[in-house]
Coordinates of C-alpha atoms and ligand atoms in Angstrom, one line a residue:
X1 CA 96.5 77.5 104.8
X2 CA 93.6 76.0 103.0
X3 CA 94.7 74.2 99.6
X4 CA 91.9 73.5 97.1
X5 CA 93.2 71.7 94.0
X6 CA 91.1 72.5 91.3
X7 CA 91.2 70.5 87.7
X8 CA 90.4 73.7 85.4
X9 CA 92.8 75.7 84.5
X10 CA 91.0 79.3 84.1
X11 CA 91.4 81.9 86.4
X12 CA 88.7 85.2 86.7
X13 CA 90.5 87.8 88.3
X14 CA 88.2 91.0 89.8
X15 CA 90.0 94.4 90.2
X16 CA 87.2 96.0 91.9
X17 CA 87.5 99.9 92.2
X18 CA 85.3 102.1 94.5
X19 CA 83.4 103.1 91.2
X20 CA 84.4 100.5 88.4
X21 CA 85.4 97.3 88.0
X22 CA 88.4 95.3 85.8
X23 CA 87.6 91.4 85.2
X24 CA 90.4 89.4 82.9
X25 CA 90.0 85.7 82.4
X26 CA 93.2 84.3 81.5
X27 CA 94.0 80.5 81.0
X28 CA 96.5 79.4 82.9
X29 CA 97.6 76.6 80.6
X30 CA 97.9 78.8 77.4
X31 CA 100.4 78.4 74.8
X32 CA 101.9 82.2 75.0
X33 CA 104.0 82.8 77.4
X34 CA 102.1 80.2 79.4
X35 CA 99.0 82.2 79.7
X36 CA 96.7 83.3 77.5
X37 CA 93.8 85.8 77.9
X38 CA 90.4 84.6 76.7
X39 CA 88.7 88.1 77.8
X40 CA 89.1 91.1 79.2
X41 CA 86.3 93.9 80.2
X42 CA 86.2 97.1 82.4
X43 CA 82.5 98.0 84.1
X44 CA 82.3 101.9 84.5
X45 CA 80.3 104.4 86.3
X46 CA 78.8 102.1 88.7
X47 CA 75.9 103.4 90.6
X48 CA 75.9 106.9 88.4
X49 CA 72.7 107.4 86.1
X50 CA 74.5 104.9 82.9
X51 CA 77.2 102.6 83.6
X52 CA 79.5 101.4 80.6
X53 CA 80.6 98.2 80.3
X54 CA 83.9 97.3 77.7
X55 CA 84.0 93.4 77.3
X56 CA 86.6 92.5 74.9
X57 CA 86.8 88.6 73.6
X58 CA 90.1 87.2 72.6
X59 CA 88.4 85.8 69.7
X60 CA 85.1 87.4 69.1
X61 CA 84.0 91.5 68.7
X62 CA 85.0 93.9 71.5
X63 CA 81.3 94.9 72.8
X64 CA 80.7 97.8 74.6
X65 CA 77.2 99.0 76.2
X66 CA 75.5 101.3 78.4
X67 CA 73.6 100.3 81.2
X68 CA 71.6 101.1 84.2
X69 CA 74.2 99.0 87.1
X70 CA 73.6 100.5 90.5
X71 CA 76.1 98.8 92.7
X72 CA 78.9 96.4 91.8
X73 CA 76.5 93.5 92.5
X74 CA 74.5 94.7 89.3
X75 CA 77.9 95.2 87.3
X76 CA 79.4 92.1 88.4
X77 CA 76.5 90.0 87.2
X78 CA 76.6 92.0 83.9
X79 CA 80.1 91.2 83.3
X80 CA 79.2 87.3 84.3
X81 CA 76.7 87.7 81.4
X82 CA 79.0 89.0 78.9
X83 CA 81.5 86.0 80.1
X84 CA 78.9 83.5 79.5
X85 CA 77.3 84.4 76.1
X86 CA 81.2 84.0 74.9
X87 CA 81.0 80.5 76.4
X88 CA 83.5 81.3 79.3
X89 CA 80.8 81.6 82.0
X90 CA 81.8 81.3 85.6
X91 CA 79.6 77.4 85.5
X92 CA 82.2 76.6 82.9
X93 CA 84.1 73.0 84.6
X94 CA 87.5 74.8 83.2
X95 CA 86.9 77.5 85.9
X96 CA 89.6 77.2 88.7
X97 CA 88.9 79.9 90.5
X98 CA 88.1 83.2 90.8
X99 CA 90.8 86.1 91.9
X100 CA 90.2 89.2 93.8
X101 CA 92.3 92.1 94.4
X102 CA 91.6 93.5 97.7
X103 CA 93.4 96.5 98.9
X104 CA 93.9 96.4 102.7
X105 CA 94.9 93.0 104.3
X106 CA 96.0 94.5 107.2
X107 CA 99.2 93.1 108.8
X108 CA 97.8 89.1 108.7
X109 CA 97.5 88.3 105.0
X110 CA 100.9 87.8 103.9
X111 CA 99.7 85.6 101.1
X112 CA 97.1 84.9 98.6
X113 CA 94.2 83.2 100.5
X114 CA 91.0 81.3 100.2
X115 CA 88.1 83.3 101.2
X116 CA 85.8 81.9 103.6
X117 CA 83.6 84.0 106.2
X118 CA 86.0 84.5 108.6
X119 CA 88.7 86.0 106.0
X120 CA 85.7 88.2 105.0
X121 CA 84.9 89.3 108.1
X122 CA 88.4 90.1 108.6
X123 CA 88.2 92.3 105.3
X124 CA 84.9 94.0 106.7
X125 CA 87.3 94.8 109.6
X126 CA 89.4 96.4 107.8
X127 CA 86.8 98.8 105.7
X128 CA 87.5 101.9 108.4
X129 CA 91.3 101.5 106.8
X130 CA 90.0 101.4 103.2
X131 CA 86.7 103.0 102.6
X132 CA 87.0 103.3 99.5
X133 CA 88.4 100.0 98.2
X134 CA 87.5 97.2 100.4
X135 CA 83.6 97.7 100.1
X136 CA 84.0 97.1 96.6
X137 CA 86.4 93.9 97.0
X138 CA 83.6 92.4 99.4
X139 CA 81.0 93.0 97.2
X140 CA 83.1 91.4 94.2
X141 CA 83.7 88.2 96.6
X142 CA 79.5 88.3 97.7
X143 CA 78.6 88.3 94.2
X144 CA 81.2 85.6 92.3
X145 CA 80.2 83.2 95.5
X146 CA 76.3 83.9 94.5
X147 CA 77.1 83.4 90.7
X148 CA 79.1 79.7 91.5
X149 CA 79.5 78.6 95.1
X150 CA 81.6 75.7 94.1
X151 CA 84.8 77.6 92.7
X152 CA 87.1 78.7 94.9
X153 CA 87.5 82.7 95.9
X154 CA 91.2 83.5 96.5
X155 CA 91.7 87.1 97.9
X156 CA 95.3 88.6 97.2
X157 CA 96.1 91.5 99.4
X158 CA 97.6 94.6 97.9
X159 CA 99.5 95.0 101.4
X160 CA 101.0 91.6 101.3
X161 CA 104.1 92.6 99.3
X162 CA 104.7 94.8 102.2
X163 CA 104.6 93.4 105.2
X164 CA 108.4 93.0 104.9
X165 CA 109.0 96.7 105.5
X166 CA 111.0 97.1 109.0
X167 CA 109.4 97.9 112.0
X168 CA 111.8 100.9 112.2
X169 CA 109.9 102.5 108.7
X170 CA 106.5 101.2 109.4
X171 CA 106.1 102.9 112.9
X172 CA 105.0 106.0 113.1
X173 CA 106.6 108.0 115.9
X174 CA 103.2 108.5 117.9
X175 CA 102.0 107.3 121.2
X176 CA 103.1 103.5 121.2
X177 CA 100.0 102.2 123.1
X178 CA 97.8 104.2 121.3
X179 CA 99.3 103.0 118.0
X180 CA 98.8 99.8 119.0
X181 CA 95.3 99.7 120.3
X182 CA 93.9 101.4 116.9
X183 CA 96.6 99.1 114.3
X184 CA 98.0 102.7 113.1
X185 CA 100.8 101.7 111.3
X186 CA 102.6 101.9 107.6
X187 CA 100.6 98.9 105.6
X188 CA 101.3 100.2 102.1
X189 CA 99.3 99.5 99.0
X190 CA 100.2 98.5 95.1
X191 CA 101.6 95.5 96.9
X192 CA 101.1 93.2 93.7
X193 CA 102.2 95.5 91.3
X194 CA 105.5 96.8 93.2
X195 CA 106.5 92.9 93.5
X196 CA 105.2 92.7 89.7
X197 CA 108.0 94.9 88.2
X198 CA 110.6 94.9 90.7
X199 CA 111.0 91.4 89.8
X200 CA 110.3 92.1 85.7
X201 CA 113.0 94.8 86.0
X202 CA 115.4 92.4 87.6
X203 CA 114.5 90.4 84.5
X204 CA 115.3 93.0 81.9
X205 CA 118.7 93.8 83.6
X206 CA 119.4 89.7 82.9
X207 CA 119.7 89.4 87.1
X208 CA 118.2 87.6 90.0
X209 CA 115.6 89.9 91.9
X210 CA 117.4 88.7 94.8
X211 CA 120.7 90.2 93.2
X212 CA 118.6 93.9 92.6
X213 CA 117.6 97.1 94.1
X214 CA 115.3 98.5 92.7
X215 CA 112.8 101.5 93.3
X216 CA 109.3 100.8 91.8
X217 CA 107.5 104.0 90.9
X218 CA 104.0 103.1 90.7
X219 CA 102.1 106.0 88.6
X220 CA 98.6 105.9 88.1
X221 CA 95.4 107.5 89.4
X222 CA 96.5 106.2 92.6
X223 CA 100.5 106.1 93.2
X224 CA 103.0 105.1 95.5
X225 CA 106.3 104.3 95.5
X226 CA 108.5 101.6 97.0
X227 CA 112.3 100.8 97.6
X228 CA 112.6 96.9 97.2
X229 CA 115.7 95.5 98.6
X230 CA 117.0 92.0 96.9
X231 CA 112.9 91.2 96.2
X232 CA 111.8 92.3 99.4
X233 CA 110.0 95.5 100.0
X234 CA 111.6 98.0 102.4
X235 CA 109.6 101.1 102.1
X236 CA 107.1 102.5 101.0
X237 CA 105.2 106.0 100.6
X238 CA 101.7 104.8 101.1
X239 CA 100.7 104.4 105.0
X240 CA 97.7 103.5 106.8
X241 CA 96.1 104.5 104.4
X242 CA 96.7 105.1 100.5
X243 CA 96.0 108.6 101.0
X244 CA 100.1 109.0 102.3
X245 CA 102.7 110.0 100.1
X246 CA 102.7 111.0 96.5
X247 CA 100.9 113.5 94.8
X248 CA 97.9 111.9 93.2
X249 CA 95.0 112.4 90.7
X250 CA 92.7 113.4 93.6
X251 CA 94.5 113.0 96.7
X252 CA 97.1 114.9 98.1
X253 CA 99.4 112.4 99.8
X254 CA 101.9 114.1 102.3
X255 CA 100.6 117.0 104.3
X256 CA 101.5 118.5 107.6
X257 CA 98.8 116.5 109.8
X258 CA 97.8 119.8 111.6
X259 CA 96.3 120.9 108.2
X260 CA 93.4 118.7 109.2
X261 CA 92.9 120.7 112.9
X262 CA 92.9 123.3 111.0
X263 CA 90.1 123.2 108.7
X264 CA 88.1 121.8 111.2
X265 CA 88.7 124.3 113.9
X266 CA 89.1 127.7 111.7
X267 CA 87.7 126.4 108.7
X268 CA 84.8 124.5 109.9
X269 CA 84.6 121.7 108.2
X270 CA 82.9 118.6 109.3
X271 CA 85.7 115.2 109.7
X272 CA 83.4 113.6 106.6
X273 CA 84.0 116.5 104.5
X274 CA 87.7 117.0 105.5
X275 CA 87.7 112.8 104.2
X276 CA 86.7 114.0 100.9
X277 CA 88.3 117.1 100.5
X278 CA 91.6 115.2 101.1
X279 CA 90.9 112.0 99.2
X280 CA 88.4 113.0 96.4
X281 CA 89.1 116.7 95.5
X282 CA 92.7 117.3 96.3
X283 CA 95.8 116.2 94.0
X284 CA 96.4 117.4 90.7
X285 CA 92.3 117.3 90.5
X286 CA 92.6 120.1 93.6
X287 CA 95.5 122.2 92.6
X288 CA 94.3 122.5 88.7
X289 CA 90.7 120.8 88.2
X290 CA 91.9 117.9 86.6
X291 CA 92.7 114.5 87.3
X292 CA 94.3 113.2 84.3
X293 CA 97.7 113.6 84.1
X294 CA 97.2 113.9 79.5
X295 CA 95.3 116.9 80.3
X296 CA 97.3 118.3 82.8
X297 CA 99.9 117.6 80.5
X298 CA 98.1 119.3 77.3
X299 CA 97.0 122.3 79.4
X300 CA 100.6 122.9 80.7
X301 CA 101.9 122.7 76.8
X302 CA 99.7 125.2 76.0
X303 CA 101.0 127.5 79.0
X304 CA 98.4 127.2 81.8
X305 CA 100.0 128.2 85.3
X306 CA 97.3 126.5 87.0
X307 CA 98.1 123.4 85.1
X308 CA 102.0 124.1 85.3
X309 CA 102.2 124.3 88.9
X310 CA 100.4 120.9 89.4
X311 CA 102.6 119.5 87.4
X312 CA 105.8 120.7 89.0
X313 CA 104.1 119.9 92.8
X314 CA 103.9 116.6 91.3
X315 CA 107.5 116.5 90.3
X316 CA 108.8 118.1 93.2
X317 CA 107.0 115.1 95.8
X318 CA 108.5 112.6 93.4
X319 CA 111.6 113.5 93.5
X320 CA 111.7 114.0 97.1
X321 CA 110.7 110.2 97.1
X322 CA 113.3 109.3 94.4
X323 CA 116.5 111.0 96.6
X324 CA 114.7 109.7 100.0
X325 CA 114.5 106.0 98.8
X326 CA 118.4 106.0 97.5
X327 CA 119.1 106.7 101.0
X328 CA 117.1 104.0 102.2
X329 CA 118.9 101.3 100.0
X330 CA 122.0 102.6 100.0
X331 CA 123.3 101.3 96.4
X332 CA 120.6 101.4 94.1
X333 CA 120.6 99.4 90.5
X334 CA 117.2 100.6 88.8
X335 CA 114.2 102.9 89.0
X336 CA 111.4 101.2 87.2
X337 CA 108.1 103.6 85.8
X338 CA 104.8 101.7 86.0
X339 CA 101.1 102.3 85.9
X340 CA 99.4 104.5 83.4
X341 CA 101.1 107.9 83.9
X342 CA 104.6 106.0 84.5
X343 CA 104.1 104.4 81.4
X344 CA 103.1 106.7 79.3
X345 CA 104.0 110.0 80.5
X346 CA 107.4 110.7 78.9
X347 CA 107.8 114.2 80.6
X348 CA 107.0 113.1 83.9
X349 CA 109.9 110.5 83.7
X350 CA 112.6 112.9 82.6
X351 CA 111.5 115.7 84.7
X352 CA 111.7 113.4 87.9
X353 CA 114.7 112.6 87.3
X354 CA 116.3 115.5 86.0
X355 CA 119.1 116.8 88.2
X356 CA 119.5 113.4 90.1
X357 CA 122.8 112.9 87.4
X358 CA 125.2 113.1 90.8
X359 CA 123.1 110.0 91.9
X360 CA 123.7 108.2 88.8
X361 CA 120.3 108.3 87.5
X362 CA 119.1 109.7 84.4
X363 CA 117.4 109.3 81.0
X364 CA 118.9 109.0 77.7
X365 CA 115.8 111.5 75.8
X366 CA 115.3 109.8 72.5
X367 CA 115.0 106.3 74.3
X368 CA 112.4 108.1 76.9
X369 CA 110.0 109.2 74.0
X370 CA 110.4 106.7 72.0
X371 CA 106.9 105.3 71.0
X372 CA 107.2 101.4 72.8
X373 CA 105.3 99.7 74.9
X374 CA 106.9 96.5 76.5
X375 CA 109.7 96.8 79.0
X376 CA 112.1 98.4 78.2
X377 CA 115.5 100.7 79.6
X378 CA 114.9 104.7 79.0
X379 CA 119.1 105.5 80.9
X380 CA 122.0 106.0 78.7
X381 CA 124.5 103.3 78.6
X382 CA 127.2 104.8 81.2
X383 CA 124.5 105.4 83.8
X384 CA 125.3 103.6 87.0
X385 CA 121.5 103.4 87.8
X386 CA 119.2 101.7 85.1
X387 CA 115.9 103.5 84.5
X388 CA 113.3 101.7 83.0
X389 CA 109.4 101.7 81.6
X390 CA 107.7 98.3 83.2
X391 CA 104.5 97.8 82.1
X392 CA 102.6 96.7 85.2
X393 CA 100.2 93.7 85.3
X394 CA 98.1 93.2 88.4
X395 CA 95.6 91.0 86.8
X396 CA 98.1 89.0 85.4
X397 CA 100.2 89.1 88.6
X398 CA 97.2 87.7 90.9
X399 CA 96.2 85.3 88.1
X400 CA 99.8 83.3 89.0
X401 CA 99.5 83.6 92.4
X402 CA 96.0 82.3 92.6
X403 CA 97.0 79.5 90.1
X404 CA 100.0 78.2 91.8
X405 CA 97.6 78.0 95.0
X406 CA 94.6 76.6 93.8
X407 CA 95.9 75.2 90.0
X408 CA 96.2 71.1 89.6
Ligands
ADP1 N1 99.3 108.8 77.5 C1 99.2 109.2 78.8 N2 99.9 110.3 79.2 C2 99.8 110.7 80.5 N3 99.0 110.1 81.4 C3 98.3 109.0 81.0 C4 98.3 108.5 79.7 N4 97.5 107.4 79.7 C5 97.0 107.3 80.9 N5 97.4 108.2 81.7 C6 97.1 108.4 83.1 O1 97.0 107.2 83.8 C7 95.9 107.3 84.8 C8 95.3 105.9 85.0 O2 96.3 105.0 85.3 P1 95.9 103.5 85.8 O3 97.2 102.9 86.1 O4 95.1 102.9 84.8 O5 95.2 103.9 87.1 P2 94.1 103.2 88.0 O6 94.4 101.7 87.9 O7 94.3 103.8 89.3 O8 92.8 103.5 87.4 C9 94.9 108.3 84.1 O9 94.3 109.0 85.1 C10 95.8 109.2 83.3 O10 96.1 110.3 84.1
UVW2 C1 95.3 101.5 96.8 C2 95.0 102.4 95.6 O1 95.3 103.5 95.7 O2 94.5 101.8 94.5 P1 94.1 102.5 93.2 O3 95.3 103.2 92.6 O4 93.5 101.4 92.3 O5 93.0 103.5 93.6
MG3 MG1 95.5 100.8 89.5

């Protein structure tokens, strides 16, 4: 592996969606907690008619703008600006490196890595796996390597954290030659946010991640869950793809496969449109017409079926997931709730866990809605299963991971 000590001690981590993208420059040396975050900003909208662009200083004004950013070239370089006129441009000698999240490593990147044009090639490769992520992850690379060729670019792979799933749950029972030829396989996604709080739950029961199993429950637009076995993942509901598995804000996850020969061979559709249908207009966005699980959530308050019945479809797939992954570990110590509707979504905790009390898992009510935001336990005391709220932190997440390669 390539090792390039650095002196700086800033990192610039890039979360780069297929439509926005999250920068956080943290310093690696900081007095809290270690670290300390000198800014923060979230580009949005990219290539529609006005992008938005939140940049938010730890010590200055939080300054938000519209602008006209047609690709994540144009946002990137936007977001360099806002950096730079806060005097933490990516020139700046502090500047160890710059930290990307890219979504599909494939089966090869098993840790973080320093990009050069072979590794990018490799994540070009990969683009038919993850259309709608890894586009965006190259561009991010392209553009901080045009803004300073000097700092290092470390990629960190959100299928890393599983590559220690068993052959026996990452095979798919098809034809084996055929499986292998095309790399069709379980790769599994979130990785750096299922390692994340598996590990900070460990820490809030006052045990060794190697001493815990725990089921992550990773709830956001995207969400997947995984059973992590003594710090090592073991499962996981996302597959080739992160279209597999739970129900999400516009993709479906699980369906019979055949549901695709079907709408192409009695419904008509085209394979491209079939892509979209199932990735972009299905989920709680294709059941009820919204995405957001607050307005699924205020609609169903005020009695909607439509919204109802997403809700509950949502439930019903997590739950399934819940029992499956008990199974799959065997003795299970804590279900952790991250991500922005795991976090904040008090009725979707308590109604996907509600009936599971024969499994030892359950929520004590006033602790569930209890207005906090650090991590923190939501089970009554007797429970033999801990549930807990775990704020996730990816940025922060590949910020260490990328320091401990790259940091003096
Ligand atoms: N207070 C809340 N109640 C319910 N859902 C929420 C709340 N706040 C955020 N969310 C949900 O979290 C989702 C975004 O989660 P996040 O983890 O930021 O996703 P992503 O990283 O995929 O963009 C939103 O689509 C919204 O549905
Ligand atoms: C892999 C994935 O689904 O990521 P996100 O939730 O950011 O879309
Ligand atoms: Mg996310």
């Amino acid at each position: 592996m390539t090792r390039t000590r650095r002196a700086g001690s800033r990192v610039l981590v890039l979360n780069s969606g297929s439509s926005s993208v999250k920068y956080q420059l943290l310093d690696m040396n900081g007095t809290v907690h270690g670290t300390a975050r000198l800014a923060t900003g979230l580009v949005e909208r990219i290539g529609e008619r006005s992008a938005r662009l939140v940049h938010t200083p730890a010590h200055g004004e939080r300054r938000e703008r519209e602008a006209d950013l047609p690709d994540h070239r144009a946002a990137l370089t936007a977001a360099a600006e806002e950096l730079a006129a806060d005097g933490l441009g990516l020139d700046a000698p502090e500047l160890a490196a710059v930290g990307h999240r890219v979504v599909h490593g494939g089966r090869w990147f098993t840790e973080p890595t320093v990009v050069d044009e072979g590794v990018l090639a490799e994540i070009e490769r990969l683009v038919p796996l993850a259309p709608l992520h890894n586009p965006a992850n190259i561009a991010g690379i392209r553009t901080a390597m045009a803004l300073n060729g000097d700092v290092p670019q470390v990629a960190v792979f959100d299928t890393a954290f599983h590559t220690t799933i068993p052959e026996h749950a990452a095979r798919y029972a098809l034809d084996a030659k055929t499986a292998e030829e095309h790399r069709i396989r379980k790769y599994g996604f979130h990785g750096t946010s299922h390692a994340y709080v598996a590990r900070r739950t460990a820490a809030l029961l006052g045990r060794e991640p190697s001493a815990v199993n725990v089921i992550v429950l990773h709830l956001g637009n995207g969400a997947s869950a995984s059973a992590v076995a003594g710090g090592r993942c073991v499962e996981t509901s996302m597959g080739l793809t992160p279209l597999e598995g739970l129900v999400m804000g516009t993709r479906s996850g699980d369906i019979d496969p055949a549901v695709v020969f079907h709408l192409s061979r009695v419904a008509g559709l085209a394979m491209e449109d079939i892509d979209v249908l199932l990735n972009q207009r299905s989920g709680l966005m294709g059941l009820c017409g919204d995405n957001d699980m607050r307005e699924v959530l205020r609609r169903r308050a005020e009695g909607d079926e439509e919204a109802r019945l997403a809700f509950d479809v949502y439930i019903h797939r997590l739950k399934k997931y819940i029992g499956a992954y008990c199974a799959v570990l065997g003795r299970v110590d804590a279900v952790a709730f991250t991500a922005g509707v795991g976090e904040n979504a008090a009725p979707v905790r308590s109604a996907a866990v509600a009936g599971l009390e024969g499994l030892g898992i359950e929520v004590d009510e006033p602790a569930n809605t209890a207005r906090e935001s650090g991590p923190r336990l939501i089970s009554p005391e007797y429970a033999r299963v801990a549930v807990a709220v775990v704020p996730t932190d990816e940025e922060l997440e590949i910020a260490t991971q990328v320091f401990a390669l790259v940091g003096s």
